[in-house]
């Protein structure tokens, strides 16, 4: 379970979890419970290189984590909050120009609902290498 939770940090814009601190693991578990996301669903998505189809539970899991960190507020991506989080992560400091560019490219993403918006933002950030796990 702990390995899956640490791997799940790649799924979210949860850079504070880079160190997999216990509080963030609890947050991830809480969001898994709230969204009824199973470990199997998360593992399958992660195993696909995060390129597989995401079900609604996975999308809402992204929303839950983003909201609890202040990165999604009232269905809107809070790009400034994400940038403020990232600039305090040592592994990200030397990549802030690239990250800022990616965040700006994704800041107006909108989905069919808040869960879809959160997931689209995450996938956009991943594509632009603005989050951990971007290839």
mmCIF file of C-alpha atoms in Angstrom:
data_model
loop_
_atom_site.group_PDB
_atom_site.id
_atom_site.type_symbol
_atom_site.label_atom_id
_atom_site.label_comp_id
_atom_site.label_asym_id
_atom_site.label_seq_id
_atom_site.Cartn_x
_atom_site.Cartn_y
_atom_site.Cartn_z
ATOM 1 C CA UNK A 1 0.000 0.000 0.000
ATOM 2 C CA UNK A 2 2.773 2.455 0.913
ATOM 3 C CA UNK A 3 4.494 1.929 -2.446
ATOM 4 C CA UNK A 4 1.217 2.519 -4.276
ATOM 5 C CA UNK A 5 0.576 5.682 -2.283
ATOM 6 C CA UNK A 6 4.056 6.984 -3.084
ATOM 7 C CA UNK A 7 3.554 6.113 -6.745
ATOM 8 C CA UNK A 8 0.218 7.897 -6.645
ATOM 9 C CA UNK A 9 2.028 11.142 -6.010
ATOM 10 C CA UNK A 10 2.857 11.064 -9.706
ATOM 11 C CA UNK A 11 -0.852 11.201 -10.439
ATOM 12 C CA UNK A 12 -1.544 14.401 -8.609
ATOM 13 C CA UNK A 13 -0.253 17.851 -8.504
ATOM 14 C CA UNK A 14 0.840 17.078 -5.038
ATOM 15 C CA UNK A 15 4.422 18.039 -5.033
ATOM 16 C CA UNK A 16 4.414 18.369 -1.267
ATOM 17 C CA UNK A 17 4.241 14.584 -1.317
ATOM 18 C CA UNK A 18 7.605 14.180 -3.001
ATOM 19 C CA UNK A 19 9.005 13.030 0.311
ATOM 20 C CA UNK A 20 5.880 10.869 0.895
ATOM 21 C CA UNK A 21 5.282 12.394 4.298
ATOM 22 C CA UNK A 22 2.756 10.624 6.510
ATOM 23 C CA UNK A 23 0.228 13.482 6.402
ATOM 24 C CA UNK A 24 0.068 13.378 2.632
ATOM 25 C CA UNK A 25 -0.315 9.619 2.620
ATOM 26 C CA UNK A 26 -3.332 10.119 4.891
ATOM 27 C CA UNK A 27 -4.710 12.727 2.487
ATOM 28 C CA UNK A 28 -4.332 10.330 -0.437
ATOM 29 C CA UNK A 29 -6.081 7.564 1.499
ATOM 30 C CA UNK A 30 -8.871 9.961 2.462
ATOM 31 C CA UNK A 31 -9.370 10.927 -1.197
ATOM 32 C CA UNK A 32 -9.306 7.267 -2.265
ATOM 33 C CA UNK A 33 -12.032 6.563 0.293
ATOM 34 C CA UNK A 34 -14.096 9.608 -0.684
ATOM 35 C CA UNK A 35 -13.958 8.826 -4.407
ATOM 36 C CA UNK A 36 -14.191 5.039 -4.055
ATOM 37 C CA UNK A 37 -10.987 4.688 -6.096
ATOM 38 C CA UNK A 38 -9.538 1.223 -5.627
ATOM 39 C CA UNK A 39 -5.867 0.362 -5.408
ATOM 40 C CA UNK A 40 -6.374 -1.869 -8.456
ATOM 41 C CA UNK A 41 -7.719 1.039 -10.525
ATOM 42 C CA UNK A 42 -4.841 3.262 -9.474
ATOM 43 C CA UNK A 43 -2.276 0.547 -10.114
ATOM 44 C CA UNK A 44 -3.737 -0.142 -13.575
ATOM 45 C CA UNK A 45 -3.578 3.537 -14.507
ATOM 46 C CA UNK A 46 -0.039 3.923 -13.174
ATOM 47 C CA UNK A 47 0.998 0.734 -14.978
ATOM 48 C CA UNK A 48 -0.215 2.182 -18.269
ATOM 49 C CA UNK A 49 2.285 5.018 -17.875
ATOM 50 C CA UNK A 50 -0.654 7.262 -16.951
ATOM 51 C CA UNK A 51 -1.758 7.080 -20.570
ATOM 52 C CA UNK A 52 -4.744 4.778 -20.136
ATOM 53 C CA UNK A 53 -8.353 5.765 -19.933
ATOM 54 C CA UNK A 54 -9.247 7.273 -16.589
ATOM 55 C CA UNK A 55 -12.543 6.393 -15.000
ATOM 56 C CA UNK A 56 -14.631 8.917 -13.066
ATOM 57 C CA UNK A 57 -13.238 7.709 -9.714
ATOM 58 C CA UNK A 58 -9.687 8.450 -10.845
ATOM 59 C CA UNK A 59 -10.674 11.866 -12.169
ATOM 60 C CA UNK A 60 -12.453 12.717 -8.919
ATOM 61 C CA UNK A 61 -9.433 11.490 -6.951
ATOM 62 C CA UNK A 62 -7.362 14.108 -8.793
ATOM 63 C CA UNK A 63 -9.993 16.722 -7.956
ATOM 64 C CA UNK A 64 -10.046 15.746 -4.294
ATOM 65 C CA UNK A 65 -6.280 16.012 -3.927
ATOM 66 C CA UNK A 66 -6.079 19.274 -5.851
ATOM 67 C CA UNK A 67 -8.874 20.834 -3.783
ATOM 68 C CA UNK A 68 -7.383 19.773 -0.463
ATOM 69 C CA UNK A 69 -4.108 21.458 -1.460
ATOM 70 C CA UNK A 70 -5.736 24.628 -2.779
ATOM 71 C CA UNK A 71 -4.753 23.895 -6.377
ATOM 72 C CA UNK A 72 -8.390 23.659 -7.497
ATOM 73 C CA UNK A 73 -10.899 26.139 -6.073
ATOM 74 C CA UNK A 74 -14.564 26.164 -7.107
ATOM 75 C CA UNK A 75 -13.707 24.082 -10.161
ATOM 76 C CA UNK A 76 -10.956 26.464 -11.298
ATOM 77 C CA UNK A 77 -7.271 25.564 -11.467
ATOM 78 C CA UNK A 78 -5.360 27.846 -9.069
ATOM 79 C CA UNK A 79 -2.080 28.122 -10.959
ATOM 80 C CA UNK A 80 -0.567 30.596 -8.498
ATOM 81 C CA UNK A 81 -1.127 28.218 -5.580
ATOM 82 C CA UNK A 82 0.568 25.411 -7.502
ATOM 83 C CA UNK A 83 3.539 27.618 -8.412
ATOM 84 C CA UNK A 84 3.852 28.706 -4.781
ATOM 85 C CA UNK A 85 3.908 25.061 -3.726
ATOM 86 C CA UNK A 86 6.438 24.056 -6.363
ATOM 87 C CA UNK A 87 8.903 26.851 -5.720
ATOM 88 C CA UNK A 88 9.389 25.467 -2.202
ATOM 89 C CA UNK A 89 10.288 21.970 -3.418
ATOM 90 C CA UNK A 90 14.081 21.623 -3.668
ATOM 91 C CA UNK A 91 13.880 19.217 -6.625
ATOM 92 C CA UNK A 92 11.870 21.784 -8.587
ATOM 93 C CA UNK A 93 13.760 25.016 -7.926
ATOM 94 C CA UNK A 94 16.063 24.745 -10.944
ATOM 95 C CA UNK A 95 13.119 23.863 -13.229
ATOM 96 C CA UNK A 96 10.782 26.742 -12.367
ATOM 97 C CA UNK A 97 11.005 28.428 -15.786
ATOM 98 C CA UNK A 98 9.888 25.240 -17.545
ATOM 99 C CA UNK A 99 7.291 24.527 -14.870
ATOM 100 C CA UNK A 100 5.869 28.060 -15.045
ATOM 101 C CA UNK A 101 5.579 27.751 -18.813
ATOM 102 C CA UNK A 102 3.714 24.453 -18.447
ATOM 103 C CA UNK A 103 1.434 25.793 -15.734
ATOM 104 C CA UNK A 104 0.582 28.813 -17.882
ATOM 105 C CA UNK A 105 -0.207 26.546 -20.842
ATOM 106 C CA UNK A 106 -2.640 24.572 -18.684
ATOM 107 C CA UNK A 107 -4.219 27.220 -16.484
ATOM 108 C CA UNK A 108 -7.369 27.652 -18.567
ATOM 109 C CA UNK A 109 -8.187 23.951 -19.007
ATOM 110 C CA UNK A 110 -11.841 23.155 -18.426
ATOM 111 C CA UNK A 111 -13.618 19.817 -18.431
ATOM 112 C CA UNK A 112 -17.233 18.730 -18.450
ATOM 113 C CA UNK A 113 -17.289 18.807 -14.625
ATOM 114 C CA UNK A 114 -14.871 19.575 -11.778
ATOM 115 C CA UNK A 115 -13.440 16.034 -11.758
ATOM 116 C CA UNK A 116 -12.811 16.162 -15.493
ATOM 117 C CA UNK A 117 -11.257 19.627 -15.159
ATOM 118 C CA UNK A 118 -8.848 18.443 -12.456
ATOM 119 C CA UNK A 119 -7.812 15.439 -14.513
ATOM 120 C CA UNK A 120 -7.392 17.470 -17.718
ATOM 121 C CA UNK A 121 -5.232 19.978 -15.846
ATOM 122 C CA UNK A 122 -3.090 17.176 -14.442
ATOM 123 C CA UNK A 123 -2.640 15.516 -17.833
ATOM 124 C CA UNK A 124 -1.798 18.871 -19.407
ATOM 125 C CA UNK A 125 0.778 19.566 -16.692
ATOM 126 C CA UNK A 126 2.238 16.095 -17.177
ATOM 127 C CA UNK A 127 2.481 16.667 -20.933
ATOM 128 C CA UNK A 128 4.252 19.975 -20.356
ATOM 129 C CA UNK A 129 6.570 18.389 -17.768
ATOM 130 C CA UNK A 130 5.295 20.743 -15.101
ATOM 131 C CA UNK A 131 4.689 17.992 -12.514
ATOM 132 C CA UNK A 132 6.579 14.992 -11.267
ATOM 133 C CA UNK A 133 6.032 12.116 -13.648
ATOM 134 C CA UNK A 134 5.988 14.240 -16.804
ATOM 135 C CA UNK A 135 7.934 12.401 -19.496
#
